[in-house]
Amino acid sequence: MSGRDLSGAEILLEALSDLWVEVIFGYPGGAVLPIYDALHRQKRIRHILVRHEQGAVHAAEGYARASGKPGVVLVTSGPGATNAVTGITDALMDSIPVIVITGQVATHLIGTDAFQECDTVGITRHCSKHNYLVKETARLAEVVHEAFHIATSGRPGPVVIDLPKDVQVARARYQRPGAIAHRSYRPKIKGDLAAIAAAAEMLASAERPILYTGGGIINSGPMAAQKLRELADLCGAPVTSTLMGLGAYPASSPQFLGMLGMHGTYEANMAMNQCDLMVCLGARFDDRVTGRLDGFSPGSRKIHVDIDPSSFNKTVRVDLAIEGDVGHVLDDLVKIWKSRGLRPTVAEEWWNRIRGWRAVDCLAFTQAGPEIEPQHAIARLRAATAHLDPIITTEVGQHQMWAAQHFPFEKPNRWLTSGGLGTMGYGLPAAIGAQVAFPTKLVIDIAGEASILMNIQEMSTAVQYRLPVKVFVLNNEYMGMVRQWQDLTYEGRHAESYTEALPDFVKLAEAYGWKGIRIDTADALDAGIAEMLAHAGPVFVDCRVKKHANCFPMIPSGAAHTEMLLSQSDVAGELDTAAEALV
Amino acid sequence: MATRPLFPHEPAERHTLSVLVDNEAGVLGRITGLFSARGYNIESLTVADVSADHAVSRITIVTTGPRRVIDQIHAQLERLVPVHSVTDLTEAGPHVERELALVKVVGKGEARVEALRLADIFRARPVDTTTGSFIFEISGSTQKVDQFIALMREVGLVEVARTGVAAMARGAESA
């Protein structure tokens, strides 16, 4: 086959079709007009017009995280590209496969400060997994296929393709490239069998083991979550999860200790502290997980399974590092465990200790009176929707941590949140992306009133494409997490953390063509949620919650797992300078 | 503000890394950007195309840091898509390290004679001369070049240009 003579714009769309792309999230502009014209003349790829380029990337992330397929973004040069940078960085931090196609001024204008020119490859070099500036149309097809390969394999991440306008217009032959055999990029999928066998023996001789699981289990695909369940059944160890890993292991299992880390459960953090063997599966010892490094699980041996070897020994020294895809490694670990007839040696005393920590009931709260406790709002939302197996997205802040604590998941790909970068404004566009992937599923963005305003314009996108997303705002009129830190560190001086001049969210929702519901009191909560679920289109719920509630448990910045604050009464009020400098 | 190192109690080591990369636009930016973004040190960095088809460049980086940071640098470099291989020459065993410097010395009379005499001892070669100046070319280990420059400061040194370190493992093996 000799291929067909096509324009660069047409080659781009042909390549995307060959890569099974069904939808692009984008926003047009001068430097991508040839691509938009080609999009207009075809029917295979659908385009979702967002209202801001940051929203396009978050929507693509939501689509990718919910469906397991890569998300695709198309934006123009200059401001289109720079607006996408926050989303690209978010995808890098959380290892989400996204391909971002940016328009660029014509090649002869590059470097002349042309209208809407910016150095996109320079700006995105360190916030993408890889990027390309394509200077010849003949190279385009190969670059697009390679970009997908890089974005979706190994540790997934965002890949940027910068496409000058003249390259979109010039013609070349399109031929579907064969298998990608990259000269230097070859991620390791299978783990070293001798190392996996050593891990199995360590796990089979541990008295106080714990499985510490992360977003890698979800990125690896459904097999990894399945194999994690098998391994947990076989070895009988307790399981905890990072924020990014929630859903990989069923929260209803008696072996599940809940989320660990800064706002994790008492039992998860105490078990991490006192275990004799920690098996880290697709997680990366983030500072929100470890707390103070010299106080992090001092008496344990540690096994780390990661597809990215640069995660090994970055902050925490491990005894055994296994490079490979966590799903494949778990598969081999389960096989070796069975073939060697290994038996768990988990001490009954270990589970007794865990039962003792659980008895603290660290997530308990009391709903009394008309004022809604934020945890209660989430618990009622969960009670009303669990049977519908919803996809939950969040913004960033207190509501995000309360959702992680009080909205348990049984399956992966149901929980979409911005973990590494902590991007306020993530939840609504991510919900839109997830809803595009699953048009009939219930998708809810659990939000805060401050975060939701950061990408509020995407309400318009939901209306245009009849996407029935629900936004459930826990409105306390504060940037709650900022205020919480001010309570903890600055003696309650609330500098600029009160959200003055909030809009009337019900009227705002109606102005966009959404249904708006306001819930003011605890007795109206269930009815309000039922009304939200009964409406077929998008719904915005302004749920007024207690204004000064803080999120506990909490390991303050710079503290160890054992120095956890369980309630407001533990709060000291002011930290020393060294602790204040930590984030 | 001085930054507090992540591993304050671990001694710093000097390592020479040899990195083979695709010879493409922006590749040097990826490497230097990685070092600045993550706060790693660069003592010297050299880069040149080294393959017959101009497809591959060798970047030689001299860096310092605690052992764990050196291992991180190694892993982070290997993570970059256009990087073919990273060899820690200091770790791998005996290797040769050389750099070249051009040293301009201005002076007359006894200082000028002394400069020429010292250059001869160091096997530095005059590559330009006027009645009032020399440019010497010297190559050797970083230490040797440092010593030569220190001596030249006393006899009229006005300008130095150094290439930074190029390095290679000894023996028949190739990286």
Coordinates of N, CA and C in Angstrom, one line a residue, chain A residues 58-250:
Chain A
H58 N -8.3 18.9 31.6 CA -8.9 18.1 32.8 C -10.0 17.2 32.3
A59 N -10.8 17.7 31.2 CA -11.8 16.8 30.7 C -11.2 15.5 30.1
A60 N -10.1 15.7 29.4 CA -9.4 14.6 28.8 C -8.8 13.7 29.9
E61 N -8.4 14.3 31.0 CA -7.9 13.5 32.1 C -9.1 12.6 32.7
G62 N -10.2 13.3 32.9 CA -11.4 12.6 33.4 C -11.8 11.5 32.5
Y63 N -11.8 11.7 31.2 CA -12.1 10.7 30.2 C -11.2 9.5 30.4
A64 N -9.9 9.8 30.5 CA -8.9 8.8 30.5 C -9.0 8.0 31.8
R65 N -9.1 8.7 32.9 CA -9.1 8.0 34.2 C -10.4 7.1 34.4
A66 N -11.5 7.6 33.8 CA -12.7 6.8 33.9 C -12.7 5.6 33.0
S67 N -12.2 5.8 31.7 CA -12.3 4.8 30.7 C -11.1 3.9 30.5
G68 N -9.9 4.4 31.0 CA -8.7 3.6 30.7 C -8.1 3.9 29.4
K69 N -8.8 4.7 28.6 CA -8.3 5.1 27.2 C -7.6 6.5 27.3
P70 N -6.6 6.7 26.4 CA -6.0 8.1 26.5 C -6.9 9.2 26.1
G71 N -6.8 10.3 26.7 CA -7.6 11.5 26.4 C -6.8 12.4 25.4
V72 N -7.6 13.0 24.5 CA -6.9 13.8 23.4 C -7.4 15.3 23.5
V73 N -6.5 16.2 23.4 CA -6.8 17.6 23.5 C -6.3 18.4 22.3
L74 N -7.0 19.3 21.8 CA -6.6 20.2 20.7 C -6.8 21.6 21.0
V75 N -5.7 22.4 21.0 CA -5.8 23.8 21.4 C -4.9 24.6 20.4
T76 N -5.2 25.9 20.4 CA -4.4 26.8 19.5 C -3.1 27.2 20.1
S77 N -2.3 28.0 19.4 CA -1.0 28.4 19.8 C -1.1 29.4 20.9
G78 N 0.0 29.9 21.4 CA 0.1 31.0 22.4 C -0.8 30.7 23.6
P79 N -1.8 31.6 23.8 CA -2.7 31.4 25.0 C -3.4 30.1 25.1
G80 N -3.7 29.5 24.0 CA -4.3 28.2 24.0 C -3.3 27.2 24.6
A81 N -2.1 27.2 24.3 CA -1.1 26.3 24.8 C -0.8 26.7 26.3
T82 N -0.6 28.0 26.6 CA -0.3 28.3 28.0 C -1.4 28.0 28.9
N83 N -2.7 28.2 28.5 CA -3.8 27.8 29.3 C -3.9 26.3 29.6
A84 N -3.3 25.5 28.7 CA -3.3 24.1 28.9 C -2.3 23.6 29.9
V85 N -1.3 24.5 30.2 CA -0.1 24.0 31.0 C -0.5 23.4 32.3
T86 N -1.5 24.0 33.0 CA -1.9 23.5 34.4 C -2.4 22.1 34.2
G87 N -3.2 21.9 33.2 CA -3.8 20.5 33.0 C -2.7 19.5 32.6
I88 N -1.7 20.0 31.8 CA -0.6 19.1 31.4 C 0.2 18.7 32.6
T89 N 0.5 19.7 33.5 CA 1.3 19.4 34.7 C 0.5 18.4 35.6
D90 N -0.8 18.7 35.7 CA -1.7 17.8 36.5 C -1.6 16.4 36.1
A91 N -1.7 16.2 34.7 CA -1.6 14.8 34.2 C -0.2 14.2 34.4
L92 N 0.8 15.0 34.4 CA 2.1 14.5 34.6 C 2.3 14.0 36.1
M93 N 1.8 14.8 37.0 CA 1.9 14.4 38.4 C 1.1 13.2 38.8
D94 N -0.1 13.0 38.1 CA -0.9 11.9 38.5 C -0.8 10.8 37.4
S95 N 0.1 10.8 36.5 CA 0.4 9.8 35.5 C -0.8 9.4 34.7
I96 N -1.4 10.4 34.1 CA -2.6 10.2 33.3 C -2.3 10.3 31.8
P97 N -2.6 9.3 31.0 CA -2.3 9.4 29.6 C -3.1 10.4 28.8
V98 N -2.5 11.5 28.3 CA -3.2 12.5 27.6 C -2.3 12.9 26.5
I99 N -2.9 13.2 25.3 CA -2.1 13.7 24.1 C -2.7 15.1 23.9
V100 N -1.8 16.1 23.9 CA -2.2 17.5 23.7 C -1.6 18.0 22.4
I101 N -2.5 18.3 21.5 CA -2.0 18.8 20.2 C -2.2 20.3 20.2
T102 N -1.1 21.1 20.1 CA -1.2 22.5 20.1 C -0.8 23.1 18.7
G103 N -1.6 24.1 18.3 CA -1.2 24.8 17.1 C 0.0 25.6 17.3
Q104 N 0.8 25.9 16.2 CA 1.9 26.8 16.4 C 1.9 27.7 15.1
V105 N 2.6 28.8 15.2 CA 2.7 29.7 14.1 C 3.5 29.0 13.0
A106 N 3.4 29.4 11.8 CA 4.1 28.7 10.7 C 5.6 28.7 10.9
T107 N 6.3 27.6 10.4 CA 7.7 27.4 10.8 C 8.6 28.6 10.5
H108 N 8.3 29.4 9.4 CA 9.2 30.5 9.0 C 9.0 31.7 10.0
L109 N 7.9 31.6 10.8 CA 7.6 32.7 11.8 C 8.1 32.4 13.2
I110 N 8.5 31.1 13.4 CA 8.9 30.7 14.8 C 10.2 31.5 15.2
G111 N 10.1 32.1 16.3 CA 11.2 32.8 16.8 C 11.2 34.3 16.5
T112 N 10.1 34.7 15.9 CA 10.0 36.2 15.5 C 9.0 36.9 16.4
D113 N 8.6 36.3 17.5 CA 7.5 36.9 18.3 C 6.3 37.2 17.5
A114 N 5.9 36.3 16.7 CA 4.7 36.4 15.9 C 3.4 36.4 16.7
F115 N 2.3 36.8 16.2 CA 1.0 36.9 16.9 C 0.7 35.5 17.4
Q116 N 0.3 35.4 18.7 CA 0.0 34.2 19.4 C 1.1 33.1 19.3
E117 N 2.3 33.6 19.2 CA 3.4 32.6 19.3 C 3.9 32.5 20.7
C118 N 4.2 31.3 21.2 CA 4.9 31.1 22.4 C 5.8 29.8 22.2
D119 N 6.8 29.7 23.0 CA 7.7 28.5 22.9 C 7.0 27.3 23.6
T120 N 6.1 26.7 22.9 CA 5.3 25.7 23.6 C 6.2 24.5 24.0
V121 N 7.1 24.1 23.1 CA 7.9 22.9 23.5 C 8.8 23.3 24.7
G122 N 9.3 24.5 24.7 CA 10.1 25.0 25.8 C 9.3 25.0 27.1
I123 N 8.1 25.6 27.0 CA 7.3 25.7 28.2 C 6.8 24.4 28.7
T124 N 6.5 23.4 27.9 CA 6.0 22.2 28.3 C 7.0 21.1 28.5
R125 N 8.3 21.4 28.2 CA 9.4 20.4 28.3 C 9.4 19.7 29.6
H126 N 9.2 20.4 30.7 CA 9.4 19.8 32.0 C 8.1 19.5 32.7
C127 N 7.0 19.8 32.0 CA 5.7 19.4 32.6 C 5.0 18.4 31.7
S128 N 5.7 17.8 30.8 CA 5.1 16.7 30.0 C 6.0 15.5 30.1
K129 N 5.5 14.3 29.7 CA 6.4 13.2 29.7 C 7.3 13.3 28.5
H130 N 6.8 13.8 27.4 CA 7.6 14.1 26.3 C 6.9 15.1 25.4
N131 N 7.7 15.8 24.5 CA 7.0 16.7 23.6 C 7.7 16.7 22.2
Y132 N 6.9 17.2 21.2 CA 7.5 17.2 19.9 C 7.1 18.6 19.2
L133 N 8.0 19.1 18.4 CA 7.7 20.2 17.5 C 7.8 19.5 16.1
V134 N 6.7 19.4 15.4 CA 6.8 18.7 14.1 C 7.0 19.7 13.0
K135 N 8.1 19.6 12.3 CA 8.5 20.6 11.3 C 8.2 20.1 9.8
E136 N 8.0 18.8 9.7 CA 7.7 18.3 8.3 C 6.4 17.4 8.4
T137 N 5.5 17.7 7.4 CA 4.3 16.9 7.3 C 4.6 15.4 7.2
A138 N 5.6 15.1 6.5 CA 5.9 13.7 6.2 C 6.2 12.9 7.5
R139 N 6.7 13.7 8.5 CA 7.0 13.0 9.8 C 5.8 12.9 10.8
L140 N 4.7 13.6 10.4 CA 3.6 13.7 11.4 C 3.0 12.4 11.8
A141 N 2.7 11.5 10.9 CA 2.0 10.3 11.2 C 2.8 9.5 12.2
E142 N 4.1 9.4 12.0 CA 5.0 8.7 12.8 C 5.0 9.3 14.2
V143 N 5.0 10.6 14.3 CA 5.1 11.3 15.6 C 3.8 11.0 16.4
V144 N 2.6 11.1 15.7 CA 1.4 10.9 16.4 C 1.3 9.5 17.0
H145 N 1.7 8.5 16.2 CA 1.7 7.1 16.7 C 2.7 6.9 17.9
E146 N 3.9 7.5 17.7 CA 4.9 7.4 18.8 C 4.4 8.1 20.0
A147 N 3.7 9.3 19.9 CA 3.2 10.0 21.0 C 2.2 9.2 21.8
F148 N 1.3 8.5 21.1 CA 0.4 7.7 21.8 C 1.1 6.5 22.6
H149 N 2.1 6.0 21.9 CA 2.8 4.9 22.5 C 3.4 5.3 23.8
I150 N 4.1 6.5 23.8 CA 4.8 7.0 25.0 C 3.8 7.4 26.1
A151 N 2.7 8.1 25.7 CA 1.7 8.5 26.7 C 1.0 7.4 27.4
T152 N 0.8 6.2 26.7 CA 0.0 5.2 27.3 C 0.9 4.0 27.9
S153 N 2.2 4.0 27.6 CA 3.0 2.8 28.1 C 3.9 3.3 29.2
G154 N 4.5 2.3 29.9 CA 5.4 2.7 31.0 C 4.6 3.4 32.0
R155 N 5.2 4.4 32.7 CA 4.4 5.2 33.6 C 3.7 6.2 32.7
P156 N 2.3 6.2 32.6 CA 1.6 7.0 31.6 C 1.8 8.5 32.0
G157 N 1.5 9.3 31.0 CA 1.7 10.8 31.2 C 1.3 11.6 30.0
P158 N 1.3 12.9 30.1 CA 0.9 13.7 29.0 C 2.0 13.9 27.9
V159 N 1.7 13.9 26.7 CA 2.6 14.1 25.6 C 2.1 15.2 24.7
V160 N 2.9 16.2 24.4 CA 2.5 17.4 23.7 C 3.0 17.3 22.2
I161 N 2.2 17.6 21.3 CA 2.6 17.7 19.9 C 2.3 19.1 19.4
D162 N 3.4 19.8 19.1 CA 3.3 21.2 18.7 C 3.3 21.2 17.1
L163 N 2.3 21.8 16.5 CA 2.1 21.6 15.1 C 2.0 22.9 14.4
P164 N 3.0 23.4 13.7 CA 3.0 24.7 13.0 C 1.9 24.7 11.9
K165 N 1.3 25.8 11.6 CA 0.2 25.9 10.7 C 0.6 25.5 9.3
D166 N 1.8 25.8 8.9 CA 2.1 25.4 7.5 C 2.3 23.9 7.4
V167 N 2.6 23.2 8.5 CA 2.8 21.7 8.5 C 1.4 21.1 8.4
Q168 N 0.4 21.8 8.9 CA -1.0 21.3 8.9 C -1.6 21.4 7.4
V169 N -1.0 22.4 6.7 CA -1.5 22.6 5.3 C -0.8 21.8 4.3
A170 N 0.5 21.7 4.4 CA 1.3 21.0 3.4 C 0.8 19.5 3.3
R171 N 1.1 18.9 2.1 CA 0.6 17.6 1.9 C 1.7 16.5 1.9
A172 N 1.3 15.3 2.3 CA 2.3 14.2 2.3 C 1.4 12.9 2.2
R173 N 2.1 11.8 2.1 CA 1.4 10.5 2.0 C 1.2 10.0 3.4
Y174 N 0.0 9.5 3.6 CA -0.3 8.9 4.9 C -0.3 7.4 4.8
Q175 N 0.5 6.8 5.6 CA 0.5 5.3 5.7 C 0.5 5.0 7.1
R176 N -0.3 4.1 7.6 CA -0.4 3.7 9.0 C 1.0 3.1 9.3
P177 N 1.7 3.7 10.3 CA 3.0 3.1 10.7 C 2.8 1.7 11.3
G178 N 3.8 0.9 11.2 CA 3.8 -0.4 11.9 C 4.0 -0.3 13.4
A179 N 4.4 -1.3 14.0 CA 4.6 -1.3 15.5 C 5.7 -0.3 15.8
I180 N 5.5 0.4 16.9 CA 6.5 1.4 17.3 C 7.6 0.6 18.0
A181 N 8.8 0.8 17.5 CA 10.0 0.2 18.1 C 10.9 1.4 18.4
H182 N 10.7 2.0 19.5 CA 11.5 3.3 19.8 C 13.0 2.9 20.0
R183 N 13.9 3.8 19.6 CA 15.3 3.6 19.7 C 15.7 3.5 21.2
S184 N 15.2 4.4 22.0 CA 15.7 4.5 23.3 C 14.6 4.2 24.4
Y185 N 13.4 4.5 24.1 CA 12.3 4.4 25.1 C 11.7 2.9 25.1
R186 N 12.1 2.2 26.1 CA 11.6 0.8 26.2 C 11.2 0.4 27.7
P187 N 10.0 0.8 28.1 CA 9.7 0.5 29.5 C 9.7 -0.9 29.8
K188 N 10.1 -1.3 31.0 CA 10.1 -2.7 31.4 C 8.7 -3.1 32.0
I189 N 8.1 -4.1 31.5 CA 6.8 -4.5 31.9 C 6.9 -5.6 32.9
K190 N 7.6 -6.7 32.6 CA 7.7 -7.8 33.5 C 8.7 -7.6 34.5
G191 N 8.4 -7.9 35.8 CA 9.4 -7.7 36.8 C 10.4 -8.9 36.9
D192 N 11.5 -8.7 37.5 CA 12.5 -9.7 37.7 C 12.0 -10.9 38.6
L193 N 11.9 -12.1 38.0 CA 11.3 -13.2 38.7 C 12.0 -13.6 40.0
A194 N 13.3 -13.5 40.1 CA 14.0 -13.8 41.3 C 13.6 -12.8 42.4
A195 N 13.5 -11.5 42.0 CA 13.1 -10.5 43.0 C 11.7 -10.7 43.4
I196 N 10.8 -11.1 42.5 CA 9.4 -11.4 42.9 C 9.3 -12.6 43.8
A197 N 10.1 -13.6 43.6 CA 10.1 -14.7 44.5 C 10.6 -14.3 45.8
A198 N 11.7 -13.5 45.9 CA 12.2 -13.0 47.2 C 11.1 -12.2 47.9
A199 N 10.3 -11.4 47.2 CA 9.2 -10.7 47.8 C 8.2 -11.6 48.3
A200 N 7.8 -12.7 47.6 CA 6.9 -13.7 48.1 C 7.3 -14.3 49.4
E201 N 8.6 -14.6 49.5 CA 9.1 -15.3 50.7 C 9.1 -14.3 51.8
M202 N 9.4 -13.0 51.6 CA 9.4 -12.0 52.6 C 8.0 -11.8 53.2
L203 N 7.0 -11.8 52.2 CA 5.6 -11.6 52.6 C 5.1 -12.8 53.4
A204 N 5.6 -14.0 53.0 CA 5.1 -15.2 53.7 C 5.8 -15.4 55.0
S205 N 6.8 -14.6 55.4 CA 7.4 -14.8 56.7 C 7.1 -13.6 57.6
A206 N 6.4 -12.6 57.1 CA 6.1 -11.4 57.9 C 5.0 -11.7 58.9
E207 N 5.2 -11.1 60.1 CA 4.2 -11.2 61.1 C 3.2 -10.0 61.1
R208 N 3.8 -8.8 60.7 CA 2.9 -7.6 60.7 C 3.1 -6.9 59.3
P209 N 2.6 -7.6 58.2 CA 2.7 -7.0 56.9 C 1.6 -6.0 56.6
I210 N 1.8 -5.1 55.6 CA 0.8 -4.2 55.1 C 1.0 -4.0 53.6
L211 N -0.1 -4.0 52.9 CA 0.0 -3.7 51.5 C -0.4 -2.2 51.3
Y212 N 0.5 -1.4 50.8 CA 0.4 0.0 50.6 C 0.2 0.2 49.1
T213 N -1.0 0.5 48.6 CA -1.3 0.5 47.2 C -1.6 1.9 46.7
G214 N -1.3 2.1 45.4 CA -1.5 3.5 44.9 C -2.1 3.5 43.5
G215 N -2.0 4.7 42.9 CA -2.6 4.9 41.6 C -2.1 4.0 40.5
G216 N -0.9 3.4 40.7 CA -0.4 2.5 39.7 C -1.2 1.3 39.4
I217 N -1.9 0.9 40.5 CA -2.8 -0.3 40.3 C -3.9 0.1 39.3
I218 N -4.4 1.3 39.4 CA -5.5 1.7 38.5 C -5.0 1.9 37.1
N219 N -3.8 2.6 37.0 CA -3.2 2.8 35.7 C -2.9 1.5 35.0
S220 N -2.5 0.5 35.7 CA -2.1 -0.8 35.1 C -3.3 -1.5 34.5
G221 N -4.5 -1.2 35.0 CA -5.7 -1.8 34.4 C -6.4 -2.8 35.3
P222 N -7.6 -3.3 34.9 CA -8.4 -4.1 35.8 C -7.7 -5.3 36.3
M223 N -6.8 -5.9 35.5 CA -6.1 -7.1 36.0 C -5.3 -6.8 37.3
A224 N -4.8 -5.7 37.4 CA -4.0 -5.4 38.6 C -4.8 -5.3 39.8
A225 N -6.0 -4.7 39.7 CA -7.0 -4.7 40.8 C -7.4 -6.1 41.2
Q226 N -7.7 -6.9 40.2 CA -8.1 -8.3 40.4 C -7.0 -9.1 41.1
K227 N -5.7 -8.9 40.7 CA -4.6 -9.6 41.3 C -4.3 -9.1 42.7
L228 N -4.5 -7.8 42.9 CA -4.4 -7.3 44.3 C -5.3 -8.0 45.2
R229 N -6.6 -8.2 44.8 CA -7.5 -8.9 45.6 C -7.1 -10.3 45.9
E230 N -6.6 -11.0 44.9 CA -6.1 -12.4 45.1 C -4.9 -12.4 46.0
L231 N -4.0 -11.5 45.9 CA -2.8 -11.5 46.8 C -3.2 -11.2 48.2
A232 N -4.2 -10.2 48.4 CA -4.6 -9.9 49.7 C -5.3 -11.1 50.4
D233 N -6.1 -11.9 49.6 CA -6.8 -13.1 50.1 C -5.7 -14.1 50.5
L234 N -4.7 -14.3 49.7 CA -3.7 -15.3 49.9 C -2.8 -15.0 51.2
C235 N -2.4 -13.7 51.3 CA -1.4 -13.4 52.3 C -2.1 -12.9 53.6
G236 N -3.4 -12.5 53.5 CA -4.1 -12.1 54.7 C -3.6 -10.8 55.3
A237 N -2.9 -10.0 54.5 CA -2.4 -8.7 55.1 C -3.4 -7.6 55.0
P238 N -3.4 -6.6 55.9 CA -4.2 -5.5 55.8 C -3.8 -4.6 54.5
V239 N -4.8 -3.9 54.0 CA -4.5 -3.1 52.8 C -4.9 -1.7 53.0
T240 N -4.0 -0.8 52.7 CA -4.3 0.7 52.7 C -4.0 1.2 51.3
S241 N -4.6 2.4 51.0 CA -4.5 3.0 49.7 C -4.2 4.5 49.8
T242 N -3.4 5.0 48.8 CA -3.2 6.4 48.7 C -4.5 7.0 48.1
L243 N -4.5 8.3 48.1 CA -5.7 9.0 47.5 C -5.9 8.6 46.0
M244 N -4.8 8.4 45.3 CA -5.0 8.1 43.9 C -5.4 6.6 43.7
G245 N -5.2 5.8 44.6 CA -5.5 4.4 44.5 C -6.8 3.9 44.9
L246 N -7.6 4.9 45.5 CA -8.9 4.5 46.0 C -9.8 3.8 45.0
G247 N -10.4 2.7 45.4 CA -11.2 1.9 44.4 C -10.5 0.7 43.9
A248 N -9.2 0.7 44.0 CA -8.4 -0.5 43.4 C -8.7 -1.7 44.3
Y249 N -9.0 -1.5 45.6 CA -9.3 -2.6 46.5 C -10.6 -2.3 47.2
P250 N -11.6 -3.2 47.3 CA -12.9 -2.9 47.8 C -12.9 -2.4 49.2

